[in-house]
CSV table of C-alpha atoms in Angstrom, one decimal:
chain,number,residue,atom,x,y,z
Y,453,GLY,CA,-21.8,-19.7,-4.3
Y,454,ASP,CA,-20.1,-20.3,-7.6
Y,455,SER,CA,-16.2,-19.7,-7.8
Y,456,VAL,CA,-13.2,-20.1,-10.0
Y,457,THR,CA,-9.6,-20.6,-8.6
Y,458,GLN,CA,-6.7,-20.1,-10.8
Y,459,MET,CA,-3.2,-20.9,-10.5
Y,460,GLU,CA,-1.4,-17.8,-9.0
Y,461,GLY,CA,1.0,-15.9,-11.2
Y,462,PRO,CA,3.0,-14.5,-12.8
Y,463,VAL,CA,4.2,-17.3,-14.7
Y,464,THR,CA,7.5,-16.8,-16.6
Y,465,LEU,CA,8.7,-19.4,-19.1
Y,466,SER,CA,11.6,-19.6,-22.0
Y,467,GLU,CA,10.1,-19.9,-25.6
Y,468,GLU,CA,9.0,-23.3,-26.4
Y,469,ALA,CA,8.7,-24.6,-22.8
Y,470,PHE,CA,5.6,-26.5,-21.7
Y,471,LEU,CA,2.9,-24.5,-20.1
Y,472,THR,CA,0.2,-25.5,-17.6
Y,473,ILE,CA,-2.3,-23.1,-15.8
Y,474,ASN,CA,-4.4,-24.7,-13.4
Y,475,CYS,CA,-8.0,-23.8,-13.1
Y,476,THR,CA,-10.8,-25.5,-10.7
Y,477,TYR,CA,-14.4,-24.6,-10.1
Y,478,THR,CA,-17.0,-24.7,-7.7
Y,479,ALA,CA,-20.6,-24.6,-9.2
Y,480,THR,CA,-24.0,-25.7,-8.1
Y,481,GLY,CA,-25.0,-27.2,-11.6
Y,482,TYR,CA,-23.3,-28.1,-14.8
Y,483,PRO,CA,-21.4,-25.0,-16.1
Y,484,SER,CA,-19.9,-24.0,-19.4
Y,485,LEU,CA,-16.2,-23.5,-18.9
Y,486,PHE,CA,-14.3,-20.7,-20.7
Y,487,TRP,CA,-10.5,-19.6,-21.0
Y,488,TYR,CA,-10.4,-15.8,-22.2
Y,489,VAL,CA,-7.1,-14.4,-23.1
Y,490,GLN,CA,-6.0,-10.6,-22.7
Y,491,TYR,CA,-3.3,-9.2,-24.6
Y,492,PRO,CA,-1.6,-5.9,-23.3
Y,493,GLY,CA,-3.8,-3.1,-24.0
Y,494,GLU,CA,-6.7,-4.8,-25.2
Y,495,GLY,CA,-10.0,-6.5,-23.9
Y,496,LEU,CA,-10.5,-10.1,-23.1
Y,497,GLN,CA,-11.1,-12.5,-26.0
Y,498,LEU,CA,-12.3,-16.0,-26.3
Y,499,LEU,CA,-9.3,-18.6,-26.3
Y,500,LEU,CA,-11.3,-21.7,-25.9
Y,501,LYS,CA,-14.4,-23.2,-24.2
Y,502,ALA,CA,-16.2,-26.7,-23.4
Y,503,THR,CA,-19.8,-27.0,-22.7
Y,504,LYS,CA,-20.0,-30.5,-21.1
Y,505,ALA,CA,-18.2,-32.8,-19.3
Y,506,ASP,CA,-15.0,-34.8,-21.0
Y,507,ASP,CA,-15.3,-32.0,-23.8
Y,508,LYS,CA,-11.8,-30.7,-25.1
Y,509,GLY,CA,-11.6,-27.1,-26.3
Y,510,SER,CA,-8.8,-26.0,-28.4
Y,511,ASN,CA,-7.5,-23.2,-30.3
Y,512,LYS,CA,-3.8,-21.7,-31.5
Y,513,GLY,CA,-2.3,-24.7,-29.9
Y,514,PHE,CA,-4.0,-24.2,-26.5
Y,515,GLU,CA,-6.1,-27.2,-25.0
Y,516,ALA,CA,-8.2,-27.8,-22.1
Y,517,THR,CA,-10.4,-30.5,-21.0
Y,518,TYR,CA,-13.4,-30.2,-18.8
Y,519,ARG,CA,-12.8,-32.8,-15.9
Y,520,LYS,CA,-16.2,-33.2,-14.2
Y,521,GLU,CA,-14.9,-35.4,-11.3
Y,522,THR,CA,-11.9,-33.1,-10.5
Y,523,THR,CA,-14.1,-29.9,-11.2
Y,524,SER,CA,-10.9,-28.7,-13.3
Y,525,PHE,CA,-10.1,-27.0,-16.6
Y,526,HIS,CA,-6.5,-26.9,-17.0
Y,527,LEU,CA,-5.0,-24.9,-19.9
Y,528,GLU,CA,-2.0,-26.6,-21.7
Y,529,LYS,CA,0.2,-25.6,-24.7
Y,530,GLY,CA,3.2,-27.6,-25.6
Y,531,SER,CA,5.6,-24.9,-26.7
Y,532,VAL,CA,4.9,-21.4,-25.9
Y,533,GLN,CA,5.9,-18.2,-28.1
Y,534,VAL,CA,6.8,-14.9,-26.9
Y,535,SER,CA,3.5,-13.7,-28.6
Y,536,ASP,CA,1.5,-15.8,-26.0
Y,537,SER,CA,2.5,-13.4,-23.3
Y,538,ALA,CA,-0.8,-12.3,-22.0
Y,539,VAL,CA,-3.3,-12.6,-19.1
Y,540,TYR,CA,-5.2,-15.8,-19.0
Y,541,PHE,CA,-8.7,-15.8,-17.4
Y,542,CYS,CA,-10.4,-19.0,-16.5
Y,543,ALA,CA,-14.5,-18.6,-16.3
Y,544,LEU,CA,-17.7,-20.6,-15.7
Y,545,THR,CA,-21.3,-19.8,-16.9
Y,546,LEU,CA,-24.4,-21.5,-15.7
Y,547,THR,CA,-27.7,-21.6,-17.4
Y,548,THR,CA,-29.2,-20.8,-14.0
Y,549,ASN,CA,-27.4,-17.6,-14.2
Y,550,ALA,CA,-28.8,-16.0,-17.4
Y,551,GLY,CA,-25.5,-15.9,-19.4
Y,552,LYS,CA,-23.3,-14.1,-16.3
Y,553,SER,CA,-19.9,-15.8,-16.0
Y,554,THR,CA,-17.7,-16.0,-13.1
Y,555,PHE,CA,-14.1,-15.4,-13.5
Y,556,GLY,CA,-10.9,-16.3,-11.9
Y,557,ASP,CA,-8.4,-13.7,-10.9
Y,558,GLY,CA,-6.5,-14.2,-14.0
Y,559,THR,CA,-2.8,-15.3,-14.5
Y,560,THR,CA,0.0,-13.2,-16.0
Y,561,LEU,CA,2.3,-15.2,-18.4
Y,562,THR,CA,5.5,-13.9,-19.8
Y,563,VAL,CA,7.3,-15.8,-22.4
Y,564,LYS,CA,11.1,-14.7,-22.6
Y,565,PRO,CA,13.1,-15.4,-26.1
Z,746,ASP,CA,-16.7,-10.4,-36.7
Z,747,VAL,CA,-18.5,-8.9,-33.4
Z,748,LYS,CA,-17.3,-5.5,-32.5
Z,749,VAL,CA,-17.8,-3.9,-29.3
Z,750,THR,CA,-16.6,-0.4,-28.8
Z,751,GLN,CA,-16.4,1.7,-25.9
Z,752,SER,CA,-16.4,5.6,-26.3
Z,753,SER,CA,-12.8,6.3,-24.7
Z,754,ARG,CA,-9.7,4.5,-24.1
Z,755,TYR,CA,-8.5,6.8,-21.2
Z,756,LEU,CA,-10.6,9.4,-19.1
Z,757,VAL,CA,-9.3,11.7,-16.6
Z,758,LYS,CA,-12.0,13.1,-14.2
Z,759,ARG,CA,-12.3,15.1,-10.9
Z,760,THR,CA,-13.8,13.9,-7.7
Z,761,GLY,CA,-17.2,14.7,-7.8
Z,762,GLU,CA,-18.0,14.9,-11.5
Z,763,LYS,CA,-20.7,12.9,-13.2
Z,764,VAL,CA,-19.0,10.2,-15.7
Z,765,PHE,CA,-20.8,8.5,-18.5
Z,766,LEU,CA,-19.1,5.6,-20.2
Z,767,GLU,CA,-20.7,4.5,-23.3
Z,768,CYS,CA,-20.5,0.9,-25.0
Z,769,VAL,CA,-21.9,-0.1,-28.2
Z,770,GLN,CA,-22.1,-3.6,-29.9
Z,771,ASP,CA,-23.0,-4.5,-33.4
Z,772,MET,CA,-24.2,-8.1,-33.1
Z,773,ASP,CA,-27.9,-7.5,-32.0
Z,774,HIS,CA,-26.8,-9.2,-28.7
Z,775,GLU,CA,-29.4,-9.5,-25.9
Z,776,ASN,CA,-27.0,-9.3,-23.2
Z,777,MET,CA,-24.4,-6.6,-22.0
Z,778,PHE,CA,-22.1,-6.4,-18.9
Z,779,TRP,CA,-20.1,-4.0,-17.3
Z,780,TYR,CA,-17.0,-4.9,-15.4
Z,781,ARG,CA,-14.2,-3.2,-13.6
Z,782,GLN,CA,-10.7,-4.9,-13.5
Z,783,ASP,CA,-8.3,-4.1,-10.8
Z,784,PRO,CA,-4.8,-5.8,-10.1
Z,785,GLY,CA,-5.3,-8.8,-8.0
Z,786,LEU,CA,-9.0,-8.7,-8.2
Z,787,GLY,CA,-9.6,-10.1,-11.6
Z,788,LEU,CA,-13.1,-9.1,-13.2
Z,789,ARG,CA,-15.8,-8.0,-11.1
Z,790,LEU,CA,-19.5,-7.6,-12.6
Z,791,ILE,CA,-20.8,-4.1,-11.7
Z,792,TYR,CA,-24.3,-4.4,-13.8
Z,793,PHE,CA,-25.9,-6.7,-16.4
Z,794,SER,CA,-28.7,-5.9,-18.9
Z,795,TYR,CA,-30.4,-8.8,-20.5
Z,796,ASP,CA,-32.9,-6.5,-22.7
Z,797,VAL,CA,-33.9,-3.0,-23.5
Z,798,LYS,CA,-34.5,-1.2,-20.4
Z,799,MET,CA,-33.9,-4.3,-18.1
Z,800,LYS,CA,-30.9,-4.4,-15.7
Z,801,GLU,CA,-29.7,-6.3,-13.0
Z,802,LYS,CA,-27.0,-5.5,-10.1
Z,803,GLY,CA,-24.2,-7.3,-10.3
Z,804,ASP,CA,-21.4,-7.9,-7.2
Z,805,ILE,CA,-20.5,-4.3,-7.0
Z,806,PRO,CA,-23.3,-1.9,-7.9
Z,807,GLU,CA,-22.7,0.9,-5.4
Z,808,GLY,CA,-21.8,3.9,-6.9
Z,809,TYR,CA,-22.7,3.2,-10.2
Z,810,SER,CA,-25.9,3.2,-12.5
Z,811,VAL,CA,-26.7,2.0,-16.0
Z,812,SER,CA,-28.9,2.8,-18.7
Z,813,ARG,CA,-30.1,0.9,-21.8
Z,814,GLU,CA,-32.4,2.7,-23.9
Z,815,LYS,CA,-31.5,0.8,-27.3
Z,816,LYS,CA,-30.5,-2.7,-27.7
Z,817,GLU,CA,-26.7,-2.0,-29.2
Z,818,ARG,CA,-25.9,0.5,-26.5
Z,819,PHE,CA,-25.2,0.1,-22.6
Z,820,SER,CA,-24.1,3.1,-20.6
Z,821,LEU,CA,-22.4,3.0,-17.3
Z,822,ILE,CA,-22.8,6.1,-15.0
Z,823,LEU,CA,-21.0,7.2,-12.3
Z,824,GLU,CA,-23.0,9.7,-10.3
Z,825,SER,CA,-20.4,11.3,-8.3
Z,826,ALA,CA,-17.0,10.1,-9.3
Z,827,SER,CA,-14.5,9.2,-6.3
Z,828,THR,CA,-11.0,8.4,-6.4
Z,829,ASN,CA,-11.8,4.6,-5.4
Z,830,GLN,CA,-13.4,4.4,-8.6
Z,831,THR,CA,-10.3,4.6,-10.5
Z,832,SER,CA,-10.0,1.4,-12.4
Z,833,MET,CA,-10.2,-0.2,-15.8
Z,834,TYR,CA,-13.8,-0.5,-17.0
Z,835,LEU,CA,-14.6,-3.4,-19.6
Z,836,CYS,CA,-17.7,-3.7,-21.5
Z,837,ALA,CA,-19.1,-7.1,-22.9
Z,838,SER,CA,-21.8,-8.6,-24.9
Z,839,SER,CA,-23.3,-11.9,-25.4
Z,840,SER,CA,-26.0,-13.4,-27.7
Z,841,GLY,CA,-28.2,-14.4,-24.9
Z,842,LEU,CA,-29.8,-17.4,-26.5
Z,843,ALA,CA,-30.6,-20.5,-25.3
Z,844,GLY,CA,-30.3,-19.4,-21.7
Z,845,GLY,CA,-26.9,-18.0,-22.5
Z,846,SER,CA,-24.8,-20.6,-20.5
Z,847,THR,CA,-22.7,-21.6,-23.7
Z,848,ASP,CA,-22.3,-18.0,-24.8
Z,849,THR,CA,-19.1,-16.3,-25.5
Z,850,GLN,CA,-18.8,-13.1,-24.1
Z,851,TYR,CA,-17.1,-10.3,-26.5
Z,852,PHE,CA,-15.4,-7.7,-24.8
Z,853,GLY,CA,-14.5,-3.9,-25.8
Z,854,PRO,CA,-11.1,-2.7,-25.4
Z,855,GLY,CA,-11.7,-1.1,-21.9
Z,856,THR,CA,-11.8,2.5,-20.7
Z,857,ARG,CA,-9.0,3.2,-18.2
Z,858,LEU,CA,-10.7,5.9,-15.8
Z,859,THR,CA,-8.5,8.1,-13.5
Z,860,VAL,CA,-10.4,10.1,-10.8
Z,861,LEU,CA,-8.2,12.9,-9.1
């Protein structure tokens, strides 16, 4: 079946460090790919998305590129801030799945001043 | 802005009680979802609804039922709560247009349920 594998956490970085959170997927078909973020005490919210191969999603300094050849959608940010501390979820959705998403297990990021 | 609200942020119930979790969205979305979130297990889909009175089982429906009598409201029901249902419950909605594959899901803040 469809699945999403994320880099295991937790990840701890110093402020202004470079961030990469790896995400790879397995899907029968051509999914749309998403990164959601969950700040402490809140629900998930969309961070960015890409709907076809080679698309780059970007938001708040975060970027991810849809790589069909490596079935990956790695999240990157050049300089993290303390306020980026959160749990990050990679997800995919397929047209054949009526809008249901498959989520990764989440990666907890802590940024220290 | 899309708003998804859940009836309670925190709930404490006793084993065997019937529990209702309510979710309301204000964007006329077709799709609504109930997930549970547990440490190390990510988000797991309990039930999904793609229209009023239409529902579909997710990955872990056992011990749960749902109701969608109006488009904006999706209820999760624990018929007889058990301690292994202690968890964070998240409701979400999405527009459901064009097959839904590019839809963003909008989440509520979650209900942390403890069953004693």
